Amino acid sequence: MKKVITYGTFDLLHWGHINLLRRARELGDYLVVAISSDEFNAIKNKESFHSFENRKMILEAIRYVDEVIAEDNWEQKVLDVQKHDIDVFVMGDDWEGKFDFLKEHCEVIYLPRTAGISTTKIKEGLQAIND
Ligand code: C2G
């Protein structure tokens, strides 16, 4: 079984995230998603609207996702790849090159981001409506 992993906050889930998850799943037979904890989001200077538990529950409902684990720090990826017997690591290409150190442990693939949508864009759009 070919196992794929990807990482992210996945806040205010949108079609760009779904495009990523679908393509990641299509690269293998099983997709693990490591979702950023609220504490790790703070390290990433990101504040998510939904809590970790709620973002996790939403991801677990997606047909492309087989398992959801927590992402607590930048350093856990090699361990995750080994512990979960991962064959392919996937990220959107806004991260191009940033995780090439994983190439000695698994395949590393950066997929084109979906243009025209982002969690920030959603927040800004809602702000404009409410102004
Ligand atoms: N993404 C995408 N297209 C978009 C928006 C996001 O392909 N329009 C992808 C991102 O490239 C990423 C994934 O969806 O691969 C999740 O995006 P975020 O939740 O913004 O994740 P990020 O904050 O980049 O966290 O250790 C890695 C980090 O946890 C990644």
Coordinates of N, CA and C and ligand atoms in Angstrom, one line a residue:
M1 N 0.9 -1.2 0.0 CA 0.0 0.0 0.0 C 0.9 1.2 0.0
K2 N 0.6 2.2 -1.0 CA 1.4 3.4 -1.1 C 0.8 4.5 -0.2
K3 N 1.6 4.9 0.8 CA 1.1 5.9 1.7 C 1.6 7.3 1.5
V4 N 0.7 8.2 1.5 CA 1.0 9.6 1.2 C 0.8 10.5 2.5
I5 N 1.6 11.5 2.7 CA 1.3 12.4 3.8 C 1.4 13.9 3.4
T6 N 0.6 14.7 4.0 CA 0.6 16.1 3.7 C 0.4 16.9 5.0
Y7 N 0.8 18.1 5.1 CA 0.7 18.9 6.3 C 0.0 20.2 6.1
G8 N -0.7 20.7 7.1 CA -1.3 22.0 6.9 C -2.3 22.4 8.0
T9 N -2.7 23.7 8.0 CA -3.7 24.2 9.0 C -5.1 23.8 8.6
F10 N -5.4 23.9 7.3 CA -6.7 23.6 6.8 C -7.9 24.3 7.5
D11 N -7.7 25.6 7.7 CA -8.7 26.4 8.4 C -9.7 26.9 7.4
L12 N -11.0 27.0 7.8 CA -12.0 27.5 6.8 C -11.9 26.7 5.5
L13 N -12.0 25.4 5.6 CA -11.7 24.5 4.5 C -12.4 25.0 3.2
H14 N -11.6 25.0 2.1 CA -12.1 25.5 0.8 C -11.6 24.6 -0.3
W15 N -12.1 25.0 -1.5 CA -11.9 24.1 -2.7 C -10.4 24.0 -3.1
G16 N -9.6 25.0 -2.7 CA -8.1 24.8 -2.9 C -7.5 23.7 -2.1
H17 N -8.0 23.6 -0.8 CA -7.6 22.5 0.0 C -8.0 21.2 -0.5
I18 N -9.3 21.2 -1.0 CA -9.9 19.9 -1.5 C -9.1 19.4 -2.7
N19 N -8.7 20.4 -3.6 CA -7.9 20.1 -4.8 C -6.6 19.4 -4.4
L20 N -6.0 20.0 -3.3 CA -4.7 19.5 -2.9 C -4.9 18.1 -2.3
L21 N -5.9 17.9 -1.4 CA -6.1 16.6 -0.8 C -6.5 15.5 -1.8
R22 N -7.3 15.9 -2.8 CA -7.6 14.9 -3.9 C -6.4 14.5 -4.6
R23 N -5.6 15.5 -5.1 CA -4.4 15.1 -5.9 C -3.4 14.3 -5.0
A24 N -3.3 14.7 -3.7 CA -2.4 13.9 -2.8 C -2.8 12.5 -2.7
R25 N -4.1 12.3 -2.5 CA -4.7 10.9 -2.4 C -4.4 10.1 -3.6
E26 N -4.5 10.8 -4.8 CA -4.4 10.1 -6.1 C -2.9 9.6 -6.3
L27 N -2.0 10.1 -5.5 CA -0.6 9.7 -5.7 C -0.3 8.4 -5.0
G28 N -1.3 7.9 -4.3 CA -1.1 6.6 -3.5 C -2.4 6.0 -3.2
D29 N -2.4 5.1 -2.1 CA -3.6 4.4 -1.8 C -4.2 4.8 -0.4
Y30 N -3.4 5.7 0.3 CA -3.8 6.0 1.7 C -3.2 7.4 2.0
L31 N -4.0 8.3 2.5 CA -3.6 9.7 2.7 C -3.6 10.0 4.2
V32 N -2.5 10.3 4.8 CA -2.4 10.8 6.2 C -2.3 12.4 6.1
V33 N -3.1 13.1 6.9 CA -3.0 14.5 6.9 C -2.5 14.9 8.3
A34 N -1.4 15.6 8.4 CA -1.0 16.1 9.7 C -1.5 17.6 9.8
I35 N -2.4 17.8 10.7 CA -3.0 19.1 10.8 C -2.4 19.9 12.0
S36 N -2.1 21.1 11.7 CA -1.4 22.0 12.7 C -2.2 22.1 14.0
S37 N -1.6 21.9 15.1 CA -2.3 22.1 16.4 C -2.4 23.6 16.6
D38 N -3.3 24.0 17.5 CA -3.4 25.5 17.7 C -2.1 26.1 18.2
E39 N -1.4 25.3 19.0 CA -0.1 25.8 19.5 C 0.9 26.0 18.4
F40 N 1.0 25.0 17.4 CA 1.9 25.1 16.3 C 1.5 26.2 15.4
N41 N 0.2 26.5 15.3 CA -0.3 27.6 14.5 C 0.3 28.9 15.0
A42 N 0.4 29.0 16.3 CA 0.9 30.2 17.0 C 2.4 30.3 16.5
I43 N 3.1 29.2 16.5 CA 4.5 29.2 16.0 C 4.6 29.7 14.6
K44 N 3.6 29.3 13.8 CA 3.5 29.7 12.4 C 3.0 31.1 12.2
N45 N 2.7 31.8 13.4 CA 2.0 33.1 13.3 C 0.7 33.0 12.6
K46 N 0.0 31.9 12.7 CA -1.3 31.8 12.1 C -2.3 31.6 13.3
E47 N -3.5 32.3 13.1 CA -4.5 32.0 14.1 C -5.7 31.5 13.3
S48 N -6.1 30.3 13.6 CA -7.2 29.7 12.8 C -8.5 30.0 13.5
F49 N -9.5 30.1 12.6 CA -10.9 30.4 13.1 C -11.4 29.2 13.9
H50 N -11.2 28.0 13.3 CA -11.7 26.7 13.9 C -10.6 26.1 14.8
S51 N -11.0 25.5 15.9 CA -10.0 24.9 16.8 C -9.4 23.7 16.1
F52 N -8.3 23.2 16.7 CA -7.7 22.0 16.2 C -8.7 20.8 16.1
E53 N -9.5 20.6 17.2 CA -10.4 19.5 17.2 C -11.4 19.6 16.1
N54 N -11.9 20.8 15.9 CA -12.9 21.0 14.8 C -12.3 20.9 13.4
R55 N -11.1 21.4 13.2 CA -10.5 21.3 11.9 C -10.2 19.8 11.7
K56 N -9.8 19.1 12.7 CA -9.5 17.6 12.6 C -10.8 16.9 12.2
M57 N -11.9 17.2 12.9 CA -13.1 16.5 12.6 C -13.6 16.7 11.2
I58 N -13.4 18.0 10.7 CA -13.8 18.3 9.3 C -13.0 17.5 8.3
L59 N -11.7 17.5 8.5 CA -10.8 16.7 7.6 C -11.1 15.2 7.6
E60 N -11.5 14.7 8.8 CA -11.8 13.2 8.9 C -13.0 12.9 8.1
A61 N -13.8 13.9 7.7 CA -15.1 13.6 7.0 C -14.9 13.6 5.5
I62 N -13.6 14.0 5.1 CA -13.3 14.1 3.6 C -13.0 12.7 3.0
R63 N -13.6 12.4 1.9 CA -13.4 11.1 1.3 C -11.9 10.8 1.0
Y64 N -11.1 11.8 0.7 CA -9.7 11.6 0.2 C -8.8 11.3 1.4
V65 N -9.3 11.6 2.6 CA -8.4 11.6 3.8 C -8.7 10.2 4.6
D66 N -7.6 9.5 4.8 CA -7.7 8.2 5.5 C -7.4 8.3 7.0
E67 N -6.5 9.3 7.3 CA -6.1 9.4 8.8 C -5.6 10.8 9.0
V68 N -5.9 11.3 10.2 CA -5.5 12.7 10.6 C -4.7 12.6 11.8
I69 N -3.5 13.2 11.8 CA -2.6 13.2 13.0 C -2.3 14.7 13.3
A70 N -1.8 15.0 14.4 CA -1.4 16.4 14.8 C -0.1 16.8 14.3
E71 N 0.0 18.0 13.9 CA 1.4 18.6 13.6 C 1.7 19.6 14.7
D72 N 2.7 19.2 15.5 CA 3.0 20.1 16.7 C 4.2 20.9 16.6
N73 N 5.1 20.6 15.6 CA 6.3 21.3 15.4 C 6.9 21.1 14.0
W74 N 8.0 21.9 13.7 CA 8.6 21.8 12.4 C 9.4 20.5 12.2
E75 N 9.8 19.9 13.4 CA 10.8 18.9 13.4 C 10.3 17.4 13.2
Q76 N 9.0 17.3 13.2 CA 8.4 15.9 13.4 C 8.3 15.2 12.0
K77 N 8.6 15.8 10.9 CA 8.2 15.2 9.6 C 9.0 13.9 9.3
V78 N 10.3 13.9 9.6 CA 11.1 12.7 9.4 C 10.5 11.5 10.2
L79 N 10.3 11.8 11.5 CA 9.7 10.8 12.4 C 8.4 10.3 11.9
D80 N 7.5 11.2 11.4 CA 6.2 10.9 10.9 C 6.3 9.9 9.7
V81 N 7.3 10.3 8.8 CA 7.5 9.5 7.6 C 7.9 8.1 8.0
Q82 N 8.7 8.0 9.0 CA 9.2 6.6 9.4 C 8.1 5.9 10.2
K83 N 7.5 6.6 11.1 CA 6.5 6.0 12.0 C 5.3 5.5 11.2
H84 N 4.9 6.3 10.2 CA 3.7 5.9 9.4 C 4.0 5.2 8.1
D85 N 5.3 4.9 7.9 CA 5.7 4.1 6.7 C 5.3 4.8 5.4
I86 N 5.6 6.1 5.4 CA 5.1 7.0 4.3 C 6.0 6.8 3.0
D87 N 5.4 6.7 1.8 CA 6.2 6.7 0.6 C 6.3 8.0 -0.1
V88 N 5.3 8.9 0.1 CA 5.2 10.1 -0.7 C 4.9 11.3 0.3
F89 N 5.6 12.3 0.3 CA 5.3 13.6 1.0 C 4.9 14.6 0.0
V90 N 3.7 15.2 0.2 CA 3.2 16.2 -0.7 C 2.9 17.5 -0.1
M91 N 3.2 18.6 -0.7 CA 2.8 20.0 -0.3 C 2.5 20.8 -1.5
G92 N 1.7 21.9 -1.2 CA 1.5 22.9 -2.3 C 2.8 23.5 -2.6
D93 N 2.9 24.0 -3.9 CA 4.2 24.5 -4.3 C 4.6 25.9 -3.8
D94 N 3.8 26.5 -2.9 CA 4.2 27.6 -2.1 C 5.3 27.2 -1.2
W95 N 5.5 25.9 -1.0 CA 6.5 25.3 -0.1 C 7.7 24.7 -1.0
E96 N 7.6 25.0 -2.3 CA 8.7 24.4 -3.2 C 10.1 24.4 -2.6
G97 N 10.7 23.3 -2.5 CA 12.1 23.2 -2.0 C 12.3 23.2 -0.5
K98 N 11.2 23.6 0.2 CA 11.4 23.8 1.7 C 11.6 22.4 2.4
F99 N 11.1 21.4 1.8 CA 11.1 20.1 2.5 C 11.9 19.0 1.8
D100 N 12.9 19.5 1.0 CA 13.7 18.5 0.2 C 14.6 17.6 1.0
F101 N 14.8 18.0 2.3 CA 15.6 17.2 3.2 C 14.9 15.8 3.4
L102 N 13.6 15.8 3.1 CA 12.8 14.5 3.3 C 13.1 13.5 2.1
K103 N 13.8 14.0 1.1 CA 14.0 13.1 -0.1 C 14.8 11.9 0.2
E104 N 15.6 11.9 1.3 CA 16.3 10.6 1.6 C 15.4 9.6 2.3
H105 N 14.2 10.1 2.7 CA 13.3 9.2 3.4 C 12.0 8.8 2.6
C106 N 11.7 9.6 1.6 CA 10.5 9.3 0.8 C 10.5 10.2 -0.4
E107 N 9.5 10.0 -1.3 CA 9.4 10.9 -2.5 C 8.8 12.2 -2.0
V108 N 9.3 13.3 -2.6 CA 8.8 14.7 -2.2 C 8.2 15.3 -3.4
I109 N 6.9 15.6 -3.3 CA 6.2 16.2 -4.5 C 5.5 17.5 -4.0
Y110 N 5.8 18.6 -4.8 CA 5.1 19.9 -4.6 C 4.1 20.1 -5.7
L111 N 2.8 20.3 -5.3 CA 1.8 20.4 -6.3 C 1.4 21.8 -6.5
P112 N 1.0 22.2 -7.7 CA 0.6 23.6 -8.0 C -0.5 24.0 -7.1
R113 N -0.4 25.2 -6.4 CA -1.5 25.7 -5.6 C -2.7 26.0 -6.5
T114 N -3.9 26.0 -5.9 CA -5.1 26.4 -6.6 C -5.2 27.9 -6.6
A115 N -5.2 28.5 -7.7 CA -5.2 30.0 -7.7 C -6.7 30.5 -7.4
G116 N -6.7 31.7 -6.8 CA -8.0 32.4 -6.6 C -8.7 32.1 -5.3
I117 N -8.1 31.3 -4.5 CA -8.8 31.0 -3.2 C -7.7 30.9 -2.1
S118 N -8.0 31.3 -0.9 CA -7.2 31.1 0.3 C -8.0 31.4 1.5
T119 N -7.6 31.0 2.6 CA -8.3 31.2 3.9 C -8.3 32.8 4.1
T120 N -7.2 33.4 3.8 CA -7.1 34.9 4.0 C -8.1 35.6 3.1
K121 N -8.2 35.1 1.9 CA -9.2 35.7 0.9 C -10.6 35.6 1.5
I122 N -10.9 34.5 2.1 CA -12.3 34.3 2.6 C -12.5 35.3 3.8
K123 N -11.5 35.4 4.7 CA -11.6 36.3 5.8 C -11.8 37.7 5.3
E124 N -11.0 38.1 4.3 CA -11.1 39.5 3.8 C -12.4 39.7 3.2
G125 N -12.9 38.7 2.4 CA -14.2 38.9 1.8 C -15.3 39.0 2.8
L126 N -15.3 38.3 3.9 CA -16.3 38.4 4.9 C -16.2 39.7 5.6
Q127 N -15.0 40.2 5.8 CA -14.7 41.5 6.5 C -15.4 42.6 5.6
A128 N -15.2 42.5 4.3 CA -15.8 43.5 3.4 C -17.3 43.6 3.5
I129 N -17.9 42.4 3.6 CA -19.4 42.3 3.7 C -19.8 43.0 5.0
N130 N -19.1 42.7 6.1 CA -19.5 43.2 7.4 C -19.1 44.7 7.7
D131 N -18.2 45.2 6.8 CA -17.8 46.6 7.1 C -19.0 47.6 6.9
Ligands
C2G1 N1 -3.2 25.1 -0.8 C1 -3.4 25.0 -2.1 N2 -4.1 25.9 -2.8 C2 -4.7 27.0 -2.1 C3 -4.5 27.1 -0.7 C4 -3.8 26.1 0.0 O1 -2.9 24.0 -2.8 N3 -5.4 27.9 -2.7 C5 -2.4 24.0 -0.1 C6 -1.2 24.6 0.6 O2 -0.1 24.7 -0.4 C7 -0.9 23.4 1.6 C8 -2.3 23.0 2.0 O3 -3.2 23.4 0.9 O4 -0.2 22.4 1.0 C9 -2.7 23.5 3.3 O5 -2.7 24.9 3.3 P1 -2.6 25.7 4.7 O6 -3.7 25.2 5.6 O7 -2.4 27.1 4.4 O8 -1.2 25.1 5.3 P2 0.1 25.9 5.7 O9 -0.3 27.0 6.6 O10 0.8 26.2 4.4 O11 0.9 24.8 6.6 O12 4.4 22.0 7.9 C10 3.7 22.6 6.8 C11 2.7 23.6 7.3 O13 1.9 23.0 8.3 C12 1.8 24.0 6.1

